[in-house]
Amino acid sequence: MILIPDVLQFDFMRRALAVGLIVAAVAPTIGLFFVVRRYSAIADTLAHVSLAGVAAALVAGTAAIPTAFLVSVASVLGIEHLREKKTLPPDTIVSLFLFGGLALGVVLLGFSHGRNVNIVNYLFGNILTVSQTDIISVAVIGGIAFLLTLLLWRQLFAVAIDEDSAEAAGIHVKTLNRVLSILGAATIAISMNVVGVLLIGALMVIPVLAAMQFRLGFHGTWRLSLIFSFLSVIFGLIASFYLNLASGGTIVLSAIICFMVASLVAGQQRGK
Amino acid sequence: MSIKAHHLSFARNGENIIHEFSFEIKDGDYVGVIGPNGGGKTTLLRLLLGLAKPTHGTIEIDGRPVTDTRVRREIGYVPQRGGNLDPLFPATVREVIRSGRTARLGLFKPFSRADERSVNKAIKALGIEKLLSRPMSHLSGGERQKVLLARALACEPKMLFLDEPVDGLDPLSRDQFYALLRQLNDDGMTIVFVTHDVHAIAEQANSALCLKHQLVCHGRKACYIDKDELQDLVHADREELRKHHDT
């Protein structure tokens, strides 16, 4: 109670917390569907591809978050197109885009003339870099992604249970798969400044895994994953401020602590 | 609901999985689809469900294309061994059964009392009231199949498709499951199920649709007892089949 007001005296921490709380709500909400559908590898790939978007933004002098989002969306559509053609194994398609995105990012950075230092902030997150423009981008993209997920919740859930049954019932599975991947791209784009693209996959996955330990229903797992996600972001940001640690790493380590505690508690409950 | 398939063919990578056949399934029929592994059973089911497009030919359900939304909403489907559902999928039995109403609700319609009544009716028909709050991961194979059948029934289908519905079940669960299907068929539902078990068809179905890339035969049970070709096809004992048929 004494620490929090100190933290909030600084503008950059208020901005980081604002962005962090939006990310904390969006990441596990969309991450839940990625986890149950075993799409986690796509989240990682999109994170790497979004680096190419950041590099392109640095070269072109455009805003990083929207540019990274657009590049990720283009990649998502490419991945889904190749998956549907079924001429390549799905895991190799994902690898193709992962390495391709990373390579393109490295090459583009060569044209950025000394602005490479910024890329480290996007790789690992830096709360000092959150600007007022970032808050607006994160609020708009994150808000739309969150509301769209809630709107499509029932359909996404039916598809997650079984694609064939959902399609046989008349649900547009291919469209929903594309939308889910685009929502994943949006989550990654808005999380770059807070946890960094290399760690955002963790915030989409670990709070969900922690909640799954309790074997609740789908809604129960989602609600609990939100709690773990908020705890991880708030605790991680405060700890990184007072202990002068990297924000992204501290948030993800907080999430891992949540997972370990959840595993212990759930294990004891099951043992009773 | 009735099915009419005209000159149906399906090829993948230049290989004919299903080659040029026609058949009709009448309203209220209870049909077992049988054939050897790789003979096209599951492909035929996917075509009937609209999950794959025929290379040639057409399928009509009640005179409408299978891809018609009105047709799809009157069809129930129970996948083999729980479909692709992950054993650790975090959902309760009730949540999974309620998802059977999703296609009927669309994006904006809230889950109404009428929807709840349909769900409860399906739950009662399967006798799984005690399982409702349990996670799917805590169910046995037989219980999972019952839940998936309840999900299919929650959409109040007029026609039910099942892919190897009792695969992996113990004999008691198997008998219970088939008794439920028999009851549904007695109530007027058209049922089509795929199996590799010729005895299941002899014991359960009213007619058989036997295929090995082409239609070997289609009709009442006797069709596969009288055909030598089918005997070789399913590797079953003819006398044993006749015994099932006679009983």
Short mmCIF file of C-alpha atoms in Angstrom, two decimals:
data_model
loop_
_atom_site.label_atom_id
_atom_site.label_comp_id
_atom_site.label_asym_id
_atom_site.label_seq_id
_atom_site.Cartn_x
_atom_site.Cartn_y
_atom_site.Cartn_z
CA MET A 1 0.00 0.00 0.00
CA ILE A 2 2.93 2.34 0.72
CA LEU A 3 4.92 1.33 -2.35
CA ILE A 4 2.23 1.81 -5.00
CA PRO A 5 1.77 5.57 -4.62
CA ASP A 6 5.56 6.01 -4.91
CA VAL A 7 5.52 4.12 -8.16
CA LEU A 8 2.66 6.16 -9.51
CA GLN A 9 4.44 9.46 -8.88
CA PHE A 10 6.31 8.90 -12.15
CA ASP A 11 4.62 9.51 -15.48
CA PHE A 12 6.48 6.69 -17.20
CA MET A 13 5.31 4.20 -14.55
CA ARG A 14 1.71 5.36 -14.84
CA ARG A 15 1.93 4.88 -18.62
CA ALA A 16 3.63 1.48 -18.20
CA LEU A 17 0.96 0.33 -15.75
CA ALA A 18 -1.83 1.53 -18.05
CA VAL A 19 -0.36 -0.36 -21.00
CA GLY A 20 0.57 -3.31 -18.79
CA LEU A 21 -2.97 -3.72 -17.47
CA ILE A 22 -4.43 -3.68 -21.00
CA VAL A 23 -1.89 -6.29 -22.06
CA ALA A 24 -2.65 -8.32 -18.91
CA ALA A 25 -6.32 -8.46 -19.92
CA VAL A 26 -5.81 -9.18 -23.62
CA ALA A 27 -2.88 -11.66 -23.54
CA PRO A 28 -4.48 -14.56 -21.59
CA THR A 29 -7.92 -13.94 -23.12
CA ILE A 30 -6.55 -14.65 -26.59
CA GLY A 31 -3.77 -16.89 -25.28
CA LEU A 32 -6.35 -19.30 -23.81
CA PHE A 33 -7.51 -20.22 -27.31
CA PHE A 34 -3.90 -20.51 -28.51
CA VAL A 35 -3.06 -22.88 -25.64
CA VAL A 36 -6.06 -25.20 -25.96
CA ARG A 37 -5.61 -25.38 -29.72
CA ARG A 38 -1.83 -25.88 -29.40
CA TYR A 39 -1.15 -22.74 -31.41
CA SER A 40 1.63 -21.55 -29.08
CA ALA A 41 4.24 -21.98 -31.83
CA ILE A 42 2.31 -19.51 -33.99
CA ALA A 43 2.45 -16.93 -31.18
CA ASP A 44 6.23 -17.30 -31.13
CA THR A 45 6.43 -17.00 -34.89
CA LEU A 46 4.28 -13.89 -34.94
CA ALA A 47 6.51 -12.38 -32.28
CA HIS A 48 9.57 -12.90 -34.47
CA VAL A 49 7.77 -11.65 -37.56
CA SER A 50 6.68 -8.52 -35.73
CA LEU A 51 10.39 -7.73 -35.29
CA ALA A 52 10.53 -7.28 -39.05
CA GLY A 53 7.62 -4.86 -38.64
CA VAL A 54 9.49 -2.92 -35.96
CA ALA A 55 12.59 -2.79 -38.16
CA ALA A 56 10.49 -1.58 -41.09
CA ALA A 57 8.99 1.12 -38.85
CA LEU A 58 12.47 2.24 -37.75
CA VAL A 59 13.60 2.50 -41.37
CA ALA A 60 10.44 4.19 -42.63
CA GLY A 61 10.00 6.40 -39.56
CA THR A 62 6.44 5.15 -38.93
CA ALA A 63 4.84 4.17 -35.61
CA ALA A 64 6.22 0.80 -34.50
CA ILE A 65 3.09 -0.83 -33.03
CA PRO A 66 0.71 -0.38 -35.98
CA THR A 67 3.47 -1.29 -38.47
CA ALA A 68 4.38 -4.45 -36.54
CA PHE A 69 0.69 -5.34 -36.35
CA LEU A 70 0.20 -4.98 -40.11
CA VAL A 71 3.31 -7.07 -40.91
CA SER A 72 2.12 -9.77 -38.47
CA VAL A 73 -1.34 -9.82 -40.02
CA ALA A 74 0.17 -10.25 -43.51
CA SER A 75 2.23 -13.17 -42.17
CA VAL A 76 -0.80 -14.74 -40.48
CA LEU A 77 -2.68 -14.72 -43.73
CA GLY A 78 0.34 -16.27 -45.49
CA ILE A 79 0.66 -19.00 -42.85
CA GLU A 80 -3.05 -19.86 -42.99
CA HIS A 81 -2.99 -19.88 -46.80
CA LEU A 82 -0.10 -22.36 -46.89
CA ARG A 83 -1.66 -24.51 -44.14
CA GLU A 84 -4.88 -24.82 -46.10
CA LYS A 85 -3.00 -25.82 -49.28
CA LYS A 86 -1.59 -28.76 -47.25
CA THR A 87 1.51 -29.04 -49.44
CA LEU A 88 3.90 -28.52 -46.51
CA PRO A 89 3.85 -29.87 -42.94
CA PRO A 90 2.28 -27.24 -40.61
CA ASP A 91 5.33 -26.98 -38.31
CA THR A 92 7.66 -26.26 -41.23
CA ILE A 93 5.37 -23.46 -42.46
CA VAL A 94 5.58 -21.86 -39.04
CA SER A 95 9.39 -22.23 -39.04
CA LEU A 96 9.58 -20.70 -42.50
CA PHE A 97 7.85 -17.55 -41.31
CA LEU A 98 9.71 -17.46 -37.99
CA PHE A 99 13.16 -17.50 -39.58
CA GLY A 100 12.03 -15.43 -42.56
CA GLY A 101 10.66 -12.72 -40.26
CA LEU A 102 13.79 -12.68 -38.13
CA ALA A 103 16.07 -12.53 -41.18
CA LEU A 104 14.05 -9.74 -42.76
CA GLY A 105 14.18 -7.82 -39.49
CA VAL A 106 17.97 -8.13 -39.26
CA VAL A 107 18.42 -7.02 -42.89
CA LEU A 108 16.06 -4.05 -42.49
CA LEU A 109 17.89 -2.97 -39.33
CA GLY A 110 20.98 -2.53 -41.49
CA PHE A 111 19.22 0.39 -43.15
CA SER A 112 18.18 2.08 -39.93
CA HIS A 113 21.48 4.05 -39.54
CA GLY A 114 22.31 3.81 -35.87
CA ARG A 115 18.77 3.49 -34.55
CA ASN A 116 19.37 -0.22 -33.82
CA VAL A 117 19.52 0.50 -30.10
CA ASN A 118 15.74 0.83 -30.11
CA ILE A 119 15.28 -2.73 -31.24
CA VAL A 120 16.54 -4.03 -27.87
CA ASN A 121 13.62 -2.27 -26.18
CA TYR A 122 11.21 -4.09 -28.43
CA LEU A 123 13.00 -7.41 -27.98
CA PHE A 124 12.91 -7.42 -24.19
CA GLY A 125 10.53 -4.60 -23.28
CA ASN A 126 11.36 -1.30 -21.63
CA ILE A 127 8.81 0.54 -19.56
CA LEU A 128 10.67 3.82 -20.12
CA THR A 129 9.81 3.68 -23.81
CA VAL A 130 6.01 3.72 -23.37
CA SER A 131 4.79 6.99 -24.87
CA GLN A 132 1.38 8.64 -24.89
CA THR A 133 1.01 7.54 -28.54
CA ASP A 134 1.75 3.96 -27.49
CA ILE A 135 -1.03 4.11 -24.89
CA ILE A 136 -3.49 5.18 -27.56
CA SER A 137 -2.32 2.45 -29.99
CA VAL A 138 -2.44 -0.20 -27.26
CA ALA A 139 -5.86 0.93 -26.02
CA VAL A 140 -7.38 0.96 -29.50
CA ILE A 141 -5.84 -2.26 -30.85
CA GLY A 142 -6.09 -4.07 -27.50
CA GLY A 143 -9.64 -2.89 -26.87
CA ILE A 144 -10.84 -4.03 -30.29
CA ALA A 145 -9.04 -7.39 -29.93
CA PHE A 146 -10.52 -7.97 -26.47
CA LEU A 147 -14.09 -7.09 -27.47
CA LEU A 148 -13.87 -9.11 -30.68
CA THR A 149 -12.71 -12.15 -28.70
CA LEU A 150 -15.66 -11.81 -26.33
CA LEU A 151 -18.04 -11.41 -29.28
CA LEU A 152 -16.67 -14.53 -30.97
CA TRP A 153 -16.22 -16.44 -27.70
CA ARG A 154 -18.88 -19.10 -28.29
CA GLN A 155 -17.74 -19.76 -31.86
CA LEU A 156 -14.06 -19.86 -30.92
CA PHE A 157 -14.88 -22.26 -28.08
CA ALA A 158 -16.87 -24.59 -30.36
CA VAL A 159 -14.00 -24.62 -32.88
CA ALA A 160 -11.47 -25.25 -30.10
CA ILE A 161 -13.41 -28.35 -29.00
CA ASP A 162 -13.49 -29.85 -32.48
CA GLU A 163 -13.06 -28.13 -35.84
CA ASP A 164 -14.93 -30.77 -37.83
CA SER A 165 -18.00 -30.75 -35.59
CA ALA A 166 -18.07 -26.95 -35.66
CA GLU A 167 -17.78 -26.81 -39.44
CA ALA A 168 -20.40 -29.53 -39.88
CA ALA A 169 -22.75 -27.42 -37.76
CA GLY A 170 -22.25 -24.44 -40.06
CA ILE A 171 -19.65 -22.41 -38.13
CA HIS A 172 -17.13 -20.65 -40.40
CA VAL A 173 -14.02 -22.37 -39.10
CA LYS A 174 -11.50 -21.05 -41.64
CA THR A 175 -12.55 -17.45 -41.05
CA LEU A 176 -12.40 -17.92 -37.29
CA ASN A 177 -8.91 -19.44 -37.51
CA ARG A 178 -7.72 -16.39 -39.43
CA VAL A 179 -9.39 -14.02 -36.98
CA LEU A 180 -7.81 -15.84 -34.02
CA SER A 181 -4.35 -15.54 -35.57
CA ILE A 182 -4.94 -11.83 -36.27
CA LEU A 183 -6.00 -11.39 -32.64
CA GLY A 184 -2.72 -13.06 -31.66
CA ALA A 185 -0.84 -10.61 -33.89
CA ALA A 186 -2.66 -7.72 -32.19
CA THR A 187 -1.70 -9.03 -28.74
CA ILE A 188 1.94 -9.25 -29.71
CA ALA A 189 1.97 -5.76 -31.26
CA ILE A 190 0.53 -4.10 -28.15
CA SER A 191 2.85 -5.99 -25.79
CA MET A 192 6.15 -5.03 -27.40
CA ASN A 193 7.03 -2.15 -25.10
CA VAL A 194 6.05 -3.84 -21.86
CA VAL A 195 7.33 -7.39 -22.08
CA GLY A 196 9.08 -7.38 -25.47
CA VAL A 197 8.34 -9.53 -28.48
CA LEU A 198 10.57 -12.37 -27.32
CA LEU A 199 8.63 -12.73 -24.09
CA ILE A 200 5.04 -11.91 -25.02
CA GLY A 201 4.34 -15.54 -25.88
CA ALA A 202 4.98 -16.26 -22.21
CA LEU A 203 2.29 -13.84 -21.03
CA MET A 204 -0.18 -15.42 -23.45
CA VAL A 205 0.61 -18.93 -22.26
CA ILE A 206 1.88 -19.06 -18.65
CA PRO A 207 -1.13 -17.47 -16.83
CA VAL A 208 -3.38 -19.86 -18.78
CA LEU A 209 -1.24 -22.86 -17.85
CA ALA A 210 -1.28 -21.76 -14.20
CA ALA A 211 -5.10 -21.50 -14.27
CA MET A 212 -5.43 -24.88 -16.02
CA GLN A 213 -3.82 -26.57 -13.01
CA PHE A 214 -7.09 -26.17 -11.12
CA ARG A 215 -9.10 -28.14 -13.71
CA LEU A 216 -11.90 -25.60 -13.80
CA GLY A 217 -14.25 -25.10 -16.70
CA PHE A 218 -13.36 -22.94 -19.69
CA HIS A 219 -14.81 -19.75 -18.20
CA GLY A 220 -13.30 -20.50 -14.80
CA THR A 221 -9.89 -21.07 -16.38
CA TRP A 222 -10.16 -17.77 -18.26
CA ARG A 223 -11.14 -15.78 -15.15
CA LEU A 224 -8.33 -17.30 -13.10
CA SER A 225 -5.81 -16.72 -15.90
CA LEU A 226 -6.81 -13.03 -15.89
CA ILE A 227 -6.08 -12.84 -12.17
CA PHE A 228 -2.67 -14.48 -12.63
CA SER A 229 -1.93 -12.19 -15.55
CA PHE A 230 -2.81 -9.00 -13.63
CA LEU A 231 -0.77 -10.17 -10.63
CA SER A 232 2.21 -10.93 -12.89
CA VAL A 233 2.12 -7.55 -14.64
CA ILE A 234 1.54 -5.46 -11.50
CA PHE A 235 4.08 -7.33 -9.39
CA GLY A 236 6.58 -7.49 -12.27
CA LEU A 237 6.39 -3.77 -13.04
CA ILE A 238 6.68 -2.75 -9.39
CA ALA A 239 9.58 -5.14 -8.79
CA SER A 240 11.37 -3.96 -11.93
CA PHE A 241 10.98 -0.33 -10.78
CA TYR A 242 12.30 -0.82 -7.26
CA LEU A 243 14.95 -3.40 -8.05
CA ASN A 244 16.01 -1.78 -11.33
CA LEU A 245 15.32 -4.93 -13.34
CA ALA A 246 14.25 -5.43 -16.96
CA SER A 247 10.46 -5.10 -17.00
CA GLY A 248 9.73 -7.84 -19.53
CA GLY A 249 11.85 -10.46 -17.80
CA THR A 250 10.53 -9.55 -14.35
CA ILE A 251 6.89 -9.80 -15.51
CA VAL A 252 7.48 -13.21 -17.07
CA LEU A 253 9.36 -14.45 -13.99
CA SER A 254 6.39 -13.27 -11.89
CA ALA A 255 4.11 -15.29 -14.15
CA ILE A 256 6.32 -18.34 -13.68
CA ILE A 257 6.16 -17.88 -9.90
CA CYS A 258 2.34 -17.77 -10.23
CA PHE A 259 2.49 -20.99 -12.23
CA MET A 260 4.67 -22.72 -9.62
CA VAL A 261 2.44 -21.64 -6.73
CA ALA A 262 -0.68 -22.66 -8.69
CA SER A 263 0.83 -26.08 -9.43
CA LEU A 264 1.65 -26.62 -5.76
CA VAL A 265 -1.78 -25.53 -4.51
CA ALA A 266 -3.68 -27.44 -7.20
CA GLY A 267 -1.53 -30.51 -6.57
CA GLN A 268 -2.36 -30.39 -2.86
CA GLN A 269 -6.07 -29.96 -3.64
CA ARG A 270 -6.02 -32.99 -5.94
CA GLY A 271 -4.13 -35.01 -3.31
CA LYS A 272 -6.83 -34.46 -0.68
CA MET B 1 -34.31 -36.34 -43.32
CA SER B 2 -33.26 -38.17 -46.46
CA ILE B 3 -29.98 -38.21 -48.41
CA LYS B 4 -29.52 -38.53 -52.17
CA ALA B 5 -26.02 -38.92 -53.58
CA HIS B 6 -25.64 -38.81 -57.37
CA HIS B 7 -22.55 -40.12 -59.19
CA LEU B 8 -20.34 -39.30 -56.26
CA SER B 9 -16.56 -39.27 -56.72
CA PHE B 10 -13.72 -37.98 -54.60
CA ALA B 11 -10.05 -38.02 -55.55
CA ARG B 12 -7.02 -36.88 -53.56
CA ASN B 13 -3.61 -36.36 -55.21
CA GLY B 14 -4.92 -38.12 -58.32
CA GLU B 15 -6.03 -41.19 -56.35
CA ASN B 16 -9.70 -42.16 -56.39
CA ILE B 17 -10.87 -42.55 -52.81
CA ILE B 18 -14.52 -42.77 -53.84
CA HIS B 19 -15.35 -43.64 -57.41
CA GLU B 20 -18.63 -42.84 -59.10
CA PHE B 21 -21.50 -44.19 -57.07
CA SER B 22 -25.04 -43.18 -56.20
CA PHE B 23 -27.25 -44.10 -53.26
CA GLU B 24 -30.24 -42.94 -51.28
CA ILE B 25 -30.88 -43.00 -47.56
CA LYS B 26 -34.52 -42.64 -46.60
CA ASP B 27 -36.00 -40.58 -43.79
CA GLY B 28 -35.83 -42.51 -40.49
CA ASP B 29 -33.32 -45.07 -41.75
CA TYR B 30 -30.53 -46.44 -39.53
CA VAL B 31 -27.55 -47.08 -41.78
CA GLY B 32 -24.17 -48.58 -41.01
CA VAL B 33 -21.35 -47.67 -43.40
CA ILE B 34 -18.77 -50.42 -43.57
CA GLY B 35 -15.69 -51.30 -45.56
CA PRO B 36 -11.98 -52.03 -45.16
CA ASN B 37 -9.50 -49.49 -43.81
CA GLY B 38 -8.76 -46.93 -46.51
CA GLY B 39 -11.88 -47.98 -48.42
CA GLY B 40 -13.44 -44.51 -48.23
CA LYS B 41 -15.79 -44.79 -45.21
CA THR B 42 -14.56 -41.70 -43.41
CA THR B 43 -14.23 -39.79 -46.70
CA LEU B 44 -17.87 -40.56 -47.46
CA LEU B 45 -18.85 -39.30 -44.01
CA ARG B 46 -16.86 -36.09 -44.56
CA LEU B 47 -18.61 -35.58 -47.89
CA LEU B 48 -22.01 -36.12 -46.27
CA LEU B 49 -21.12 -33.61 -43.56
CA GLY B 50 -19.94 -31.05 -46.10
CA LEU B 51 -16.39 -31.17 -44.70
CA ALA B 52 -15.02 -32.14 -48.12
CA LYS B 53 -16.22 -31.30 -51.62
CA PRO B 54 -16.90 -34.12 -54.09
CA THR B 55 -14.65 -34.13 -57.15
CA HIS B 56 -17.75 -35.07 -59.15
CA GLY B 57 -21.39 -35.57 -58.31
CA THR B 58 -23.76 -34.07 -55.80
CA ILE B 59 -25.19 -34.76 -52.37
CA GLU B 60 -28.59 -33.48 -51.36
CA ILE B 61 -30.16 -33.68 -47.94
CA ASP B 62 -33.91 -33.17 -48.08
CA GLY B 63 -33.44 -31.77 -51.58
CA ARG B 64 -30.93 -29.10 -50.51
CA PRO B 65 -27.12 -29.03 -50.85
CA VAL B 66 -25.34 -30.30 -47.76
CA THR B 67 -23.56 -26.94 -47.39
CA ASP B 68 -26.89 -25.14 -46.98
CA THR B 69 -26.99 -23.54 -43.52
CA ARG B 70 -30.53 -24.80 -42.89
CA VAL B 71 -29.37 -28.36 -43.56
CA ARG B 72 -26.27 -28.04 -41.38
CA ARG B 73 -28.33 -26.87 -38.41
CA GLU B 74 -30.43 -30.00 -38.54
CA ILE B 75 -27.45 -32.35 -38.56
CA GLY B 76 -25.66 -33.73 -35.51
CA TYR B 77 -22.17 -35.20 -35.64
CA VAL B 78 -20.28 -37.37 -33.15
CA PRO B 79 -16.58 -37.68 -34.08
CA GLN B 80 -14.40 -40.71 -33.47
CA ARG B 81 -12.88 -40.97 -29.98
CA GLY B 82 -13.80 -37.45 -29.01
CA GLY B 83 -12.55 -35.84 -32.20
CA ASN B 84 -9.42 -33.78 -31.62
CA LEU B 85 -10.35 -32.82 -28.09
CA ASP B 86 -7.20 -32.60 -26.01
CA PRO B 87 -7.39 -34.80 -22.88
CA LEU B 88 -6.44 -31.72 -20.81
CA PHE B 89 -8.93 -29.40 -22.50
CA PRO B 90 -10.19 -27.13 -19.70
CA ALA B 91 -13.95 -27.44 -20.08
CA THR B 92 -16.73 -28.91 -17.99
CA VAL B 93 -19.24 -31.37 -19.40
CA ARG B 94 -22.00 -28.75 -19.31
CA GLU B 95 -19.89 -26.23 -21.26
CA VAL B 96 -19.16 -28.79 -23.97
CA ILE B 97 -22.83 -29.80 -24.30
CA ARG B 98 -23.96 -26.14 -24.40
CA SER B 99 -21.53 -25.56 -27.29
CA GLY B 100 -23.85 -27.75 -29.38
CA ARG B 101 -26.23 -24.75 -29.57
CA THR B 102 -23.56 -22.34 -30.87
CA ALA B 103 -24.33 -22.59 -34.58
CA ARG B 104 -28.04 -21.98 -33.96
CA LEU B 105 -27.34 -18.92 -31.81
CA GLY B 106 -25.03 -17.09 -34.19
CA LEU B 107 -22.99 -14.14 -32.93
CA PHE B 108 -25.49 -11.97 -31.12
CA LYS B 109 -28.37 -14.13 -29.89
CA PRO B 110 -28.11 -14.76 -26.14
CA PHE B 111 -28.44 -18.24 -24.66
CA SER B 112 -32.18 -18.37 -23.93
CA ARG B 113 -34.36 -20.55 -21.70
CA ALA B 114 -35.40 -22.48 -24.80
CA ASP B 115 -31.71 -23.21 -25.49
CA GLU B 116 -31.26 -24.30 -21.89
CA ARG B 117 -34.28 -26.61 -22.21
CA SER B 118 -32.77 -28.25 -25.32
CA VAL B 119 -29.48 -28.77 -23.50
CA ASN B 120 -31.23 -30.23 -20.45
CA LYS B 121 -33.29 -32.53 -22.65
CA ALA B 122 -30.11 -33.90 -24.26
CA ILE B 123 -28.50 -34.33 -20.83
CA LYS B 124 -31.54 -36.22 -19.55
CA ALA B 125 -31.69 -38.45 -22.64
CA LEU B 126 -28.11 -39.53 -22.00
CA GLY B 127 -28.55 -39.79 -18.22
CA ILE B 128 -25.41 -37.80 -17.51
CA GLU B 129 -26.79 -35.31 -14.97
CA LYS B 130 -24.14 -36.30 -12.42
CA LEU B 131 -21.29 -35.50 -14.81
CA LEU B 132 -22.21 -31.91 -15.59
CA SER B 133 -19.70 -30.07 -13.41
CA ARG B 134 -16.88 -32.52 -14.06
CA PRO B 135 -13.96 -31.55 -16.32
CA MET B 136 -13.81 -33.45 -19.62
CA SER B 137 -10.35 -34.68 -18.60
CA HIS B 138 -11.92 -36.69 -15.73
CA LEU B 139 -14.21 -38.77 -17.93
CA SER B 140 -13.85 -42.34 -19.14
CA GLY B 141 -14.03 -43.11 -22.87
CA GLY B 142 -17.68 -44.15 -22.63
CA GLU B 143 -18.61 -41.01 -20.69
CA ARG B 144 -16.82 -38.81 -23.23
CA GLN B 145 -18.75 -40.38 -26.10
CA LYS B 146 -22.02 -39.85 -24.22
CA VAL B 147 -21.13 -36.19 -23.68
CA LEU B 148 -20.33 -35.72 -27.38
CA LEU B 149 -23.61 -37.41 -28.31
CA ALA B 150 -25.40 -35.07 -25.88
CA ARG B 151 -23.66 -32.11 -27.56
CA ALA B 152 -24.86 -33.33 -30.95
CA LEU B 153 -28.41 -33.81 -29.59
CA ALA B 154 -28.43 -30.35 -27.99
CA CYS B 155 -28.88 -28.84 -31.44
CA GLU B 156 -32.03 -30.99 -31.87
CA PRO B 157 -30.88 -32.68 -35.07
CA LYS B 158 -33.12 -34.63 -37.41
CA MET B 159 -30.17 -36.60 -38.73
CA LEU B 160 -27.19 -37.93 -36.80
CA PHE B 161 -23.78 -38.92 -38.20
CA LEU B 162 -21.31 -40.89 -36.09
CA ASP B 163 -17.73 -41.93 -36.90
CA GLU B 164 -16.75 -45.20 -35.18
CA PRO B 165 -18.91 -44.21 -32.20
CA VAL B 166 -17.99 -47.12 -29.90
CA ASP B 167 -14.31 -47.39 -30.83
CA GLY B 168 -12.34 -47.95 -27.63
CA LEU B 169 -15.38 -48.53 -25.41
CA ASP B 170 -15.82 -51.54 -23.12
CA PRO B 171 -18.68 -53.98 -23.99
CA LEU B 172 -21.10 -52.54 -21.41
CA SER B 173 -20.59 -48.93 -22.56
CA ARG B 174 -20.85 -50.11 -26.15
CA ASP B 175 -24.22 -51.77 -25.54
CA GLN B 176 -25.52 -48.73 -23.65
CA PHE B 177 -24.42 -46.43 -26.47
CA TYR B 178 -26.10 -48.53 -29.15
CA ALA B 179 -29.27 -48.76 -27.04
CA LEU B 180 -29.39 -44.95 -27.02
CA LEU B 181 -28.98 -44.82 -30.79
CA ARG B 182 -31.74 -47.40 -31.21
CA GLN B 183 -34.04 -45.29 -29.04
CA LEU B 184 -33.26 -42.16 -31.09
CA ASN B 185 -33.97 -44.02 -34.31
CA ASP B 186 -37.23 -45.39 -32.89
CA ASP B 187 -38.15 -41.77 -32.18
CA GLY B 188 -37.72 -40.99 -35.90
CA MET B 189 -34.15 -39.75 -36.20
CA THR B 190 -32.18 -40.77 -39.31
CA ILE B 191 -28.84 -42.24 -38.21
CA VAL B 192 -25.72 -42.92 -40.28
CA PHE B 193 -22.71 -44.43 -38.53
CA VAL B 194 -19.33 -45.53 -39.82
CA THR B 195 -17.76 -48.65 -38.41
CA HIS B 196 -15.24 -51.34 -39.26
CA ASP B 197 -17.21 -53.80 -37.11
CA VAL B 198 -19.52 -55.88 -39.32
CA HIS B 199 -21.20 -57.38 -36.26
CA ALA B 200 -22.24 -53.94 -35.05
CA ILE B 201 -24.09 -53.40 -38.30
CA ALA B 202 -25.67 -56.84 -38.15
CA GLU B 203 -26.85 -56.20 -34.59
CA GLN B 204 -27.78 -52.54 -34.77
CA ALA B 205 -28.46 -51.07 -38.18
CA ASN B 206 -31.52 -51.44 -40.39
CA SER B 207 -29.41 -51.34 -43.52
CA ALA B 208 -25.80 -51.36 -44.61
CA LEU B 209 -23.84 -49.28 -47.06
CA CYS B 210 -20.75 -51.22 -47.98
CA LEU B 211 -17.92 -49.65 -49.90
CA LYS B 212 -14.40 -50.24 -51.07
CA HIS B 213 -13.76 -47.13 -53.14
CA GLN B 214 -16.87 -48.14 -55.09
CA LEU B 215 -20.27 -49.06 -53.74
CA VAL B 216 -20.22 -52.81 -53.11
CA CYS B 217 -23.82 -52.96 -51.96
CA HIS B 218 -26.47 -50.96 -50.17
CA GLY B 219 -29.66 -52.17 -48.58
CA ARG B 220 -31.09 -54.37 -45.87
CA LYS B 221 -28.82 -56.54 -43.77
CA ALA B 222 -29.03 -59.52 -46.09
CA CYS B 223 -27.06 -57.67 -48.72
CA TYR B 224 -23.74 -58.42 -47.12
CA ILE B 225 -24.57 -61.97 -46.21
CA ASP B 226 -25.34 -62.95 -49.77
CA LYS B 227 -22.38 -61.35 -51.48
CA ASP B 228 -19.14 -63.28 -51.63
CA GLU B 229 -17.31 -60.12 -52.52
CA LEU B 230 -18.39 -58.47 -49.29
CA GLN B 231 -17.46 -61.53 -47.31
CA ASP B 232 -13.88 -61.12 -48.49
CA LEU B 233 -14.13 -57.43 -47.93
CA VAL B 234 -14.92 -57.44 -44.25
CA HIS B 235 -13.20 -60.72 -43.34
CA ALA B 236 -16.16 -61.83 -41.27
CA ASP B 237 -17.52 -65.25 -40.65
CA ARG B 238 -20.60 -65.78 -42.83
CA GLU B 239 -22.37 -68.11 -40.39
CA GLU B 240 -21.81 -65.73 -37.52
CA LEU B 241 -23.30 -62.91 -39.56
CA ARG B 242 -26.27 -65.03 -40.48
CA LYS B 243 -26.76 -65.81 -36.76
CA HIS B 244 -26.84 -62.09 -35.96
CA HIS B 245 -29.21 -61.50 -38.80
CA ASP B 246 -31.54 -64.29 -37.76
CA THR B 247 -31.66 -63.08 -34.18
#
